[in-house]
């Protein structure tokens, strides 16, 4: 695991810039269960405020050379998180090792590939959508009250699109960096409303189904 970052502290609430926005949403909509794409310090906001099921899905590669080149997650981070959060009975982690279609898309959007795609533009091939779809279809999304999108890959906008009409509330981190994370590809259905959170320095996109029971 050479050149991999070691994280040692999950308790720095002040560094979690989406903490307050999520606390407000949890209270307003009585959110009790969350599925998040990407595990980290921010997972604490859900563990500390929800008593229902919290599931962290980590999209990763075990190829550390590619991970370093593309700046995407490896298994080291989720393994560390499992050790930190295993004390919570309502928390579980799902590891998903991304396959060639997602890796190819990552090379495109980061501008590191050989297909002539400029950094921040859309992938040259849409095969990765099917890979993401296949993953999401295994996760029983409808069992949760909210989904949080903050994975260690750059195809976040596509994940948001695939979550529409599967769950009532979706949030997405680093929303001010729309291009590299594919947020410019989001197509908000007419049944949802979207807005930005109030406190996140990096931006939190919030998408809420228009007809939702707050009680």
Coordinates of N, CA and C in Angstrom, one line a residue:
X1 N 0.8 -1.2 0.0 CA 0.0 0.0 0.0 C 0.9 1.3 0.0
X2 N 1.9 1.2 -0.8 CA 2.8 2.4 -0.8 C 2.0 3.6 -1.4
X3 N 2.4 4.8 -0.9 CA 1.9 6.0 -1.3 C 0.4 6.2 -1.0
X4 N -0.2 5.4 -0.2 CA -1.6 5.5 0.2 C -1.7 6.4 1.5
X5 N -2.7 7.2 1.5 CA -2.9 8.1 2.7 C -3.4 7.3 3.8
X6 N -2.9 7.5 5.0 CA -3.5 6.9 6.2 C -4.3 8.0 7.0
X7 N -5.5 7.7 7.3 CA -6.4 8.6 8.0 C -6.6 8.1 9.4
X8 N -6.5 9.0 10.4 CA -6.4 8.5 11.8 C -7.5 9.2 12.6
X9 N -8.4 10.0 12.1 CA -9.3 10.8 13.0 C -10.6 11.0 12.3
X10 N -11.7 10.4 12.8 CA -13.0 10.6 12.3 C -13.8 11.6 13.1
X11 N -13.2 12.3 14.0 CA -13.9 13.2 14.9 C -13.9 14.7 14.7
X12 N -13.3 15.1 13.6 CA -13.1 16.5 13.4 C -14.4 17.1 12.7
X13 N -15.4 17.3 13.5 CA -16.7 17.8 12.9 C -16.6 19.0 12.1
X14 N -15.7 19.9 12.5 CA -15.5 21.2 11.8 C -15.0 21.0 10.4
X15 N -14.4 19.8 10.1 CA -13.9 19.6 8.7 C -14.9 19.0 7.8
X16 N -16.1 18.6 8.4 CA -17.1 18.0 7.6 C -18.1 19.1 7.1
X17 N -17.9 19.7 6.0 CA -18.6 20.9 5.6 C -20.1 20.7 5.3
X18 N -20.5 19.4 5.1 CA -21.9 19.1 4.9 C -22.7 18.7 6.1
X19 N -22.0 18.7 7.3 CA -22.6 18.2 8.5 C -23.9 18.9 8.9
X20 N -23.8 20.3 8.9 CA -25.0 21.0 9.3 C -26.2 20.9 8.3
X21 N -25.9 20.9 7.0 CA -27.0 20.7 6.1 C -27.7 19.4 6.2
X22 N -26.9 18.3 6.5 CA -27.5 17.0 6.7 C -28.2 16.9 8.0
X23 N -27.7 17.5 9.0 CA -28.5 17.5 10.3 C -29.8 18.2 10.1
X24 N -29.9 19.3 9.4 CA -31.1 20.0 9.1 C -32.1 19.1 8.3
X25 N -31.6 18.5 7.3 CA -32.4 17.6 6.5 C -33.0 16.4 7.3
X26 N -32.1 15.8 8.1 CA -32.5 14.7 8.9 C -33.7 15.1 9.8
X27 N -33.5 16.3 10.4 CA -34.6 16.7 11.3 C -35.9 17.1 10.6
X28 N -35.7 17.8 9.5 CA -36.9 18.3 8.8 C -37.7 17.2 8.2
X29 N -37.0 16.1 7.7 CA -37.8 15.1 7.0 C -37.8 13.8 7.7
X30 N -37.4 13.8 9.0 CA -37.4 12.6 9.9 C -36.7 11.4 9.2
X31 N -35.5 11.7 8.7 CA -34.7 10.7 8.0 C -34.1 9.8 9.0
X32 N -34.3 8.5 8.8 CA -33.8 7.5 9.8 C -32.8 6.5 9.2
X33 N -32.8 6.4 7.9 CA -31.9 5.4 7.2 C -31.3 6.1 6.0
X34 N -30.0 5.8 5.8 CA -29.3 6.4 4.7 C -28.4 5.4 4.0
X35 N -28.3 5.5 2.7 CA -27.3 4.8 1.9 C -26.4 5.9 1.3
X36 N -25.1 5.7 1.6 CA -24.2 6.7 1.1 C -23.2 6.0 0.1
X37 N -22.9 6.8 -0.9 CA -21.8 6.3 -1.9 C -20.5 7.0 -1.5
X38 N -19.7 6.3 -0.8 CA -18.4 6.9 -0.3 C -18.5 7.0 1.2
X39 N -17.5 6.4 1.9 CA -17.5 6.4 3.3 C -16.4 7.4 3.8
X40 N -16.6 7.9 5.0 CA -15.5 8.9 5.5 C -16.0 9.5 6.8
X41 N -15.3 10.6 7.1 CA -15.7 11.3 8.3 C -17.1 11.7 8.3
X42 N -17.6 12.1 7.2 CA -19.0 12.5 7.1 C -20.0 11.5 7.4
X43 N -19.6 10.2 7.4 CA -20.5 9.1 7.8 C -21.0 9.3 9.3
X44 N -20.2 10.0 10.1 CA -20.6 10.3 11.4 C -21.9 11.0 11.6
X45 N -22.2 11.9 10.6 CA -23.5 12.7 10.8 C -24.7 11.8 10.7
X46 N -24.6 10.7 9.9 CA -25.7 9.8 9.8 C -25.7 8.8 11.0
X47 N -24.6 8.4 11.5 CA -24.5 7.5 12.6 C -24.9 8.2 13.9
X48 N -24.7 9.5 14.0 CA -25.0 10.2 15.2 C -26.4 10.7 15.2
X49 N -27.1 10.7 14.1 CA -28.4 11.3 14.0 C -29.5 10.4 13.5
X50 N -29.2 9.2 13.1 CA -30.1 8.2 12.6 C -30.0 6.9 13.4
X51 N -31.1 6.3 13.7 CA -31.1 5.0 14.4 C -31.3 3.8 13.4
X52 N -31.7 4.1 12.2 CA -32.0 3.1 11.2 C -30.7 2.6 10.5
X53 N -30.9 1.9 9.4 CA -29.8 1.3 8.7 C -29.0 2.3 8.0
X54 N -27.7 2.3 8.2 CA -26.8 3.2 7.4 C -25.8 2.2 6.6
X55 N -25.8 2.4 5.3 CA -25.0 1.6 4.5 C -24.1 2.5 3.7
X56 N -22.8 2.2 3.7 CA -21.8 2.9 2.9 C -21.3 2.0 1.8
X57 N -21.4 2.5 0.6 CA -21.0 1.8 -0.6 C -19.7 2.5 -1.1
X58 N -18.7 1.8 -1.2 CA -17.4 2.3 -1.6 C -17.0 1.7 -3.0
X59 N -16.9 2.6 -4.0 CA -16.5 2.2 -5.3 C -15.0 2.4 -5.3
X60 N -14.2 1.3 -5.7 CA -12.8 1.4 -5.5 C -12.1 0.6 -6.6
X61 N -10.8 0.7 -6.6 CA -9.9 -0.2 -7.3 C -8.8 -0.7 -6.4
X62 N -8.3 -1.9 -6.7 CA -7.2 -2.4 -5.9 C -5.9 -2.2 -6.7
X63 N -6.0 -1.6 -7.9 CA -4.8 -1.2 -8.6 C -4.3 0.1 -8.2
X64 N -3.3 0.1 -7.3 CA -2.9 1.4 -6.7 C -2.2 2.3 -7.6
X65 N -1.7 1.8 -8.7 CA -1.1 2.7 -9.7 C -2.2 3.5 -10.4
X66 N -3.2 2.8 -10.8 CA -4.4 3.5 -11.4 C -5.1 4.5 -10.4
X67 N -5.2 4.0 -9.2 CA -5.8 4.8 -8.2 C -5.1 6.2 -8.0
X68 N -3.8 6.1 -7.9 CA -3.0 7.3 -7.7 C -3.1 8.2 -9.0
X69 N -3.0 7.6 -10.1 CA -3.1 8.4 -11.4 C -4.4 9.1 -11.5
X70 N -5.5 8.4 -11.2 CA -6.9 8.9 -11.4 C -7.4 9.6 -10.2
X71 N -6.7 9.4 -9.0 CA -7.2 10.0 -7.8 C -8.6 9.5 -7.4
X72 N -8.6 8.1 -7.3 CA -9.9 7.4 -6.9 C -9.5 6.5 -5.8
X73 N -10.6 6.0 -5.1 CA -10.4 5.2 -3.9 C -9.8 3.8 -4.1
X74 N -9.1 3.4 -3.1 CA -8.7 2.0 -3.0 C -9.3 1.3 -1.9
X75 N -9.0 0.0 -1.7 CA -9.6 -0.7 -0.6 C -9.1 -0.3 0.7
X76 N -8.0 0.4 0.8 CA -7.4 0.8 2.1 C -8.3 1.6 2.9
X77 N -9.0 2.6 2.2 CA -9.8 3.5 2.9 C -11.0 2.9 3.5
X78 N -11.7 2.0 2.7 CA -12.9 1.4 3.2 C -12.5 0.4 4.3
X79 N -11.4 -0.3 4.2 CA -11.0 -1.2 5.2 C -10.7 -0.5 6.5
X80 N -10.1 0.7 6.4 CA -9.9 1.5 7.6 C -11.2 1.9 8.2
X81 N -12.2 2.3 7.4 CA -13.5 2.7 7.8 C -14.2 1.6 8.5
X82 N -14.1 0.4 8.0 CA -14.8 -0.8 8.6 C -14.3 -1.0 10.0
X83 N -13.0 -0.8 10.2 CA -12.4 -0.9 11.6 C -12.9 0.2 12.5
X84 N -13.1 1.4 12.0 CA -13.6 2.5 12.8 C -15.0 2.4 13.1
X85 N -15.9 1.9 12.2 CA -17.3 2.0 12.4 C -18.0 0.7 12.8
X86 N -17.2 -0.4 12.9 CA -17.8 -1.7 13.2 C -18.5 -1.7 14.5
X87 N -18.3 -0.7 15.4 CA -18.9 -0.7 16.7 C -20.4 -0.3 16.5
X88 N -20.8 0.2 15.4 CA -22.2 0.6 15.2 C -23.0 -0.6 14.6
X89 N -24.0 -1.1 15.3 CA -24.7 -2.3 14.8 C -25.6 -2.0 13.6
X90 N -25.9 -0.7 13.4 CA -26.8 -0.3 12.3 C -26.0 0.1 11.0
X91 N -24.7 -0.1 11.1 CA -23.8 0.3 9.9 C -23.2 -0.9 9.2
X92 N -23.2 -0.8 7.9 CA -22.5 -1.8 7.1 C -21.9 -1.2 5.9
X93 N -20.9 -1.9 5.4 CA -20.2 -1.4 4.2 C -20.3 -2.4 3.1
X94 N -20.3 -1.8 1.9 CA -20.3 -2.7 0.6 C -19.1 -2.2 -0.2
X95 N -18.3 -3.1 -0.5 CA -17.1 -2.8 -1.4 C -17.5 -3.2 -2.8
X96 N -17.3 -2.3 -3.7 CA -17.5 -2.6 -5.1 C -16.2 -2.2 -5.9
X97 N -15.5 -3.2 -6.5 CA -14.4 -2.9 -7.3 C -14.8 -2.6 -8.7
X98 N -14.5 -1.4 -9.1 CA -15.0 -0.9 -10.4 C -14.3 -1.7 -11.5
X99 N -15.0 -1.9 -12.6 CA -14.6 -2.7 -13.7 C -14.1 -1.7 -14.9
X100 N -13.7 -2.3 -16.0 CA -13.1 -1.5 -17.1 C -13.9 -0.4 -17.6
X101 N -15.2 -0.6 -17.6 CA -16.0 0.5 -18.2 C -16.0 1.8 -17.3
X102 N -16.0 1.6 -16.0 CA -15.9 2.8 -15.2 C -14.5 3.3 -15.2
X103 N -13.5 2.5 -15.2 CA -12.1 2.9 -15.3 C -11.9 3.7 -16.5
X104 N -12.4 3.2 -17.7 CA -12.3 3.9 -18.9 C -12.9 5.3 -18.8
X105 N -14.1 5.4 -18.2 CA -14.8 6.7 -18.1 C -14.0 7.6 -17.2
X106 N -13.4 7.1 -16.1 CA -12.5 7.9 -15.2 C -11.3 8.4 -16.0
X107 N -10.7 7.6 -16.8 CA -9.6 8.1 -17.6 C -10.1 9.3 -18.5
X108 N -11.3 9.2 -19.0 CA -11.8 10.3 -19.9 C -12.0 11.6 -19.1
X109 N -12.8 11.5 -18.0 CA -13.2 12.7 -17.3 C -12.1 13.4 -16.6
X110 N -11.0 12.6 -16.3 CA -9.9 13.2 -15.7 C -8.8 13.7 -16.7
X111 N -9.1 13.5 -18.0 CA -8.2 13.9 -19.0 C -6.9 13.1 -19.1
X112 N -6.9 11.9 -18.5 CA -5.7 11.1 -18.4 C -5.8 10.0 -19.5
X113 N -6.9 9.9 -20.2 CA -7.0 8.8 -21.2 C -6.4 9.2 -22.6
X114 N -6.6 8.3 -23.5 CA -6.1 8.5 -24.9 C -7.2 8.7 -25.9
X115 N -8.4 9.1 -25.5 CA -9.5 9.2 -26.4 C -9.8 10.7 -26.8
X116 N -8.9 11.6 -26.4 CA -9.0 13.0 -26.7 C -10.1 13.7 -25.9
X117 N -10.5 13.2 -24.8 CA -11.5 13.8 -23.9 C -10.8 14.8 -23.0
X118 N -11.2 16.1 -23.0 CA -10.6 17.1 -22.2 C -11.2 16.9 -20.7
X119 N -10.3 17.1 -19.8 CA -10.7 17.0 -18.4 C -12.0 17.8 -18.1
X120 N -12.9 17.1 -17.4 CA -14.2 17.7 -17.1 C -15.3 17.5 -18.1
X121 N -14.9 17.0 -19.3 CA -15.9 16.7 -20.2 C -16.5 15.3 -20.0
X122 N -17.6 15.0 -20.7 CA -18.3 13.7 -20.5 C -17.4 12.5 -21.1
X123 N -17.6 11.3 -20.5 CA -16.9 10.2 -21.1 C -17.2 9.9 -22.6
X124 N -16.3 9.3 -23.3 CA -16.5 9.1 -24.7 C -17.4 7.9 -25.0
X125 N -17.7 7.1 -23.9 CA -18.5 5.9 -24.1 C -19.4 5.8 -22.9
X126 N -20.6 5.3 -23.1 CA -21.6 5.3 -22.1 C -21.7 3.9 -21.4
X127 N -20.8 3.0 -21.7 CA -20.9 1.6 -21.1 C -20.9 1.7 -19.6
X128 N -20.2 2.7 -19.0 CA -20.1 2.8 -17.6 C -21.5 3.0 -16.9
X129 N -22.4 3.6 -17.7 CA -23.8 3.8 -17.1 C -24.4 2.4 -16.8
X130 N -24.2 1.4 -17.6 CA -24.7 0.1 -17.4 C -24.1 -0.5 -16.1
X131 N -22.8 -0.3 -16.0 CA -22.1 -0.9 -14.8 C -22.6 -0.2 -13.5
X132 N -22.8 1.1 -13.6 CA -23.4 1.8 -12.4 C -24.8 1.3 -12.1
X133 N -25.6 1.1 -13.2 CA -27.0 0.7 -13.1 C -27.0 -0.7 -12.4
X134 N -26.2 -1.6 -12.9 CA -26.1 -3.0 -12.4 C -25.8 -2.9 -10.9
X135 N -24.9 -2.1 -10.5 CA -24.6 -2.0 -9.1 C -25.7 -1.5 -8.3
X136 N -26.3 -0.3 -8.7 CA -27.4 0.3 -8.0 C -28.6 -0.7 -7.8
X137 N -28.8 -1.5 -8.9 CA -30.0 -2.4 -8.8 C -29.8 -3.5 -7.8
X138 N -28.6 -3.7 -7.2 CA -28.4 -4.7 -6.2 C -28.6 -4.1 -4.8
X139 N -28.8 -2.8 -4.7 CA -28.7 -2.2 -3.4 C -30.0 -1.9 -2.6
X140 N -31.1 -2.3 -3.2 CA -32.4 -2.1 -2.5 C -32.6 -0.6 -2.1
X141 N -32.4 0.3 -3.0 CA -32.4 1.7 -2.7 C -33.7 2.2 -2.0
X142 N -34.8 1.6 -2.3 CA -36.1 2.0 -1.8 C -36.2 1.8 -0.3
X143 N -35.3 1.0 0.3 CA -35.4 0.7 1.7 C -34.9 1.9 2.5
X144 N -34.3 2.9 1.9 CA -33.7 4.0 2.6 C -34.5 5.2 2.5
X145 N -34.3 6.2 3.4 CA -34.9 7.5 3.4 C -34.2 8.5 2.5
X146 N -32.9 8.3 2.5 CA -32.0 9.3 1.8 C -30.8 8.6 1.2
X147 N -30.3 9.1 0.1 CA -29.0 8.7 -0.5 C -28.1 9.9 -0.5
X148 N -26.8 9.7 -0.1 CA -25.8 10.7 -0.2 C -24.7 10.3 -1.2
X149 N -24.4 11.1 -2.1 CA -23.4 10.8 -3.2 C -22.1 11.5 -3.0
X150 N -21.1 10.8 -2.6 CA -19.8 11.4 -2.4 C -18.7 10.3 -2.5
X151 N -18.8 9.5 -3.6 CA -17.8 8.4 -3.7 C -16.4 8.8 -4.1
X152 N -15.5 7.9 -4.0 CA -14.2 8.2 -4.4 C -13.9 8.0 -5.9
X153 N -14.9 8.2 -6.7 CA -14.7 8.3 -8.2 C -15.4 9.6 -8.6
X154 N -15.3 9.9 -9.9 CA -15.7 11.2 -10.4 C -17.1 11.2 -11.1
X155 N -17.7 10.0 -11.2 CA -19.0 9.9 -12.0 C -20.2 10.1 -11.1
X156 N -20.1 11.1 -10.3 CA -21.2 11.3 -9.3 C -22.5 11.8 -9.9
X157 N -22.5 12.7 -10.9 CA -23.7 13.1 -11.5 C -24.5 12.0 -12.1
X158 N -23.8 11.0 -12.6 CA -24.5 9.9 -13.2 C -25.1 9.0 -12.1
X159 N -24.5 8.9 -11.0 CA -25.1 8.2 -9.9 C -26.4 8.9 -9.4
X160 N -26.3 10.2 -9.3 CA -27.5 11.0 -9.0 C -28.7 10.7 -10.0
X161 N -28.4 10.7 -11.3 CA -29.4 10.5 -12.3 C -30.0 9.1 -12.1
X162 N -29.2 8.1 -11.7 CA -29.7 6.7 -11.6 C -30.5 6.5 -10.3
X163 N -30.4 7.5 -9.4 CA -31.1 7.4 -8.1 C -32.5 8.0 -8.2
X164 N -32.7 8.9 -9.1 CA -34.0 9.6 -9.3 C -35.1 8.5 -9.4
X165 N -36.2 8.7 -8.8 CA -37.4 7.8 -8.8 C -37.1 6.5 -8.1
X166 N -36.0 6.4 -7.4 CA -35.7 5.2 -6.6 C -35.8 5.6 -5.1
X167 N -35.6 6.9 -4.8 CA -35.5 7.3 -3.4 C -36.0 8.8 -3.4
X168 N -36.6 9.2 -2.3 CA -37.2 10.6 -2.2 C -36.2 11.7 -2.1
X169 N -35.1 11.5 -1.4 CA -34.1 12.5 -1.1 C -32.7 12.1 -1.5
X170 N -32.1 12.9 -2.2 CA -30.7 12.7 -2.7 C -29.9 13.9 -2.4
X171 N -28.7 13.7 -1.8 CA -27.7 14.8 -1.7 C -26.4 14.4 -2.4
X172 N -25.7 15.4 -2.8 CA -24.5 15.2 -3.5 C -23.4 16.2 -3.1
X173 N -22.2 15.7 -2.8 CA -21.2 16.6 -2.2 C -20.3 17.1 -3.3
X174 N -19.5 18.2 -3.0 CA -18.6 18.9 -3.9 C -19.4 19.4 -5.1
X175 N -20.5 19.9 -4.9 CA -21.5 20.3 -5.9 C -21.0 21.5 -6.7
X176 N -20.1 22.3 -6.1 CA -19.6 23.5 -6.8 C -18.6 23.1 -7.9
X177 N -18.1 21.9 -7.9 CA -17.2 21.4 -8.9 C -18.0 20.5 -9.9
X178 N -18.8 21.1 -10.7 CA -19.8 20.4 -11.5 C -19.2 19.6 -12.6
X179 N -18.1 20.1 -13.2 CA -17.6 19.5 -14.4 C -16.9 18.1 -14.1
X180 N -15.9 18.2 -13.2 CA -15.1 17.0 -13.0 C -16.0 15.9 -12.4
X181 N -17.0 16.2 -11.6 CA -17.8 15.2 -11.0 C -19.1 14.9 -11.8
X182 N -19.2 15.4 -13.0 CA -20.3 15.1 -13.8 C -21.7 15.7 -13.4
X183 N -21.7 16.7 -12.5 CA -22.9 17.2 -12.1 C -23.6 18.0 -13.2
X184 N -22.9 18.4 -14.1 CA -23.5 19.1 -15.3 C -24.3 18.2 -16.1
X185 N -24.2 16.9 -15.9 CA -25.0 15.9 -16.7 C -26.3 15.5 -16.0
X186 N -26.5 16.1 -14.8 CA -27.7 15.8 -14.1 C -29.0 16.3 -14.8
X187 N -29.9 15.4 -14.9 CA -31.2 15.8 -15.5 C -32.3 15.6 -14.4
X188 N -32.7 16.7 -13.8 CA -33.7 16.7 -12.7 C -35.1 16.4 -13.3
X189 N -35.7 15.3 -12.9 CA -37.1 15.0 -13.3 C -38.0 16.1 -12.8
X190 N -39.2 16.2 -13.5 CA -40.2 17.2 -13.1 C -40.8 16.9 -11.7
X191 N -40.6 15.6 -11.2 CA -41.1 15.2 -9.9 C -40.2 15.6 -8.8
X192 N -39.0 16.2 -9.1 CA -38.1 16.6 -8.0 C -37.8 18.1 -8.1
X193 N -37.4 18.6 -7.0 CA -36.9 20.0 -7.0 C -35.5 19.9 -6.4
X194 N -34.6 20.8 -7.0 CA -33.2 20.8 -6.6 C -32.8 22.1 -6.1
X195 N -31.9 22.1 -5.1 CA -31.4 23.4 -4.6 C -30.0 23.1 -3.9
X196 N -29.3 24.1 -3.6 CA -28.0 24.0 -2.9 C -28.1 24.2 -1.4
X197 N -27.4 23.4 -0.6 CA -27.4 23.5 0.8 C -26.8 24.9 1.2
X198 N -27.0 25.2 2.5 CA -26.6 26.5 3.0 C -25.2 26.7 3.6
X199 N -24.6 25.5 4.0 CA -23.4 25.6 4.8 C -22.2 25.0 4.2
X200 N -22.3 24.2 3.2 CA -21.1 23.4 2.7 C -20.2 24.3 1.8
X201 N -19.0 24.4 2.2 CA -18.0 25.2 1.4 C -17.8 24.6 0.1
X202 N -17.8 23.3 -0.1 CA -17.6 22.7 -1.3 C -18.9 22.5 -2.1
X203 N -20.0 22.8 -1.5 CA -21.3 22.7 -2.2 C -22.0 21.3 -1.9
X204 N -23.3 21.4 -1.5 CA -24.1 20.2 -1.4 C -25.3 20.4 -2.2
X205 N -25.5 19.6 -3.2 CA -26.7 19.6 -4.0 C -27.7 18.7 -3.3
X206 N -29.0 19.3 -3.3 CA -30.1 18.6 -2.6 C -31.2 18.4 -3.6
X207 N -31.7 17.2 -3.7 CA -32.8 16.9 -4.7 C -33.9 16.1 -3.9
X208 N -35.1 16.7 -3.9 CA -36.2 16.2 -3.0 C -37.4 16.0 -3.9
X209 N -38.0 14.8 -3.8 CA -39.2 14.6 -4.5 C -40.3 15.5 -4.0
X210 N -41.1 16.1 -4.9 CA -42.0 17.2 -4.6 C -43.1 16.7 -3.7
X211 N -43.5 15.5 -3.8 CA -44.6 15.0 -2.9 C -43.9 14.0 -1.9
X212 N -43.7 14.5 -0.7 CA -43.0 13.7 0.3 C -43.7 14.0 1.6
X213 N -43.8 12.9 2.4 CA -44.4 13.1 3.7 C -43.3 13.4 4.7
X214 N -43.4 14.6 5.3 CA -42.4 15.0 6.3 C -42.7 14.5 7.7
X215 N -43.8 13.9 7.9 CA -44.1 13.4 9.3 C -43.6 12.0 9.5

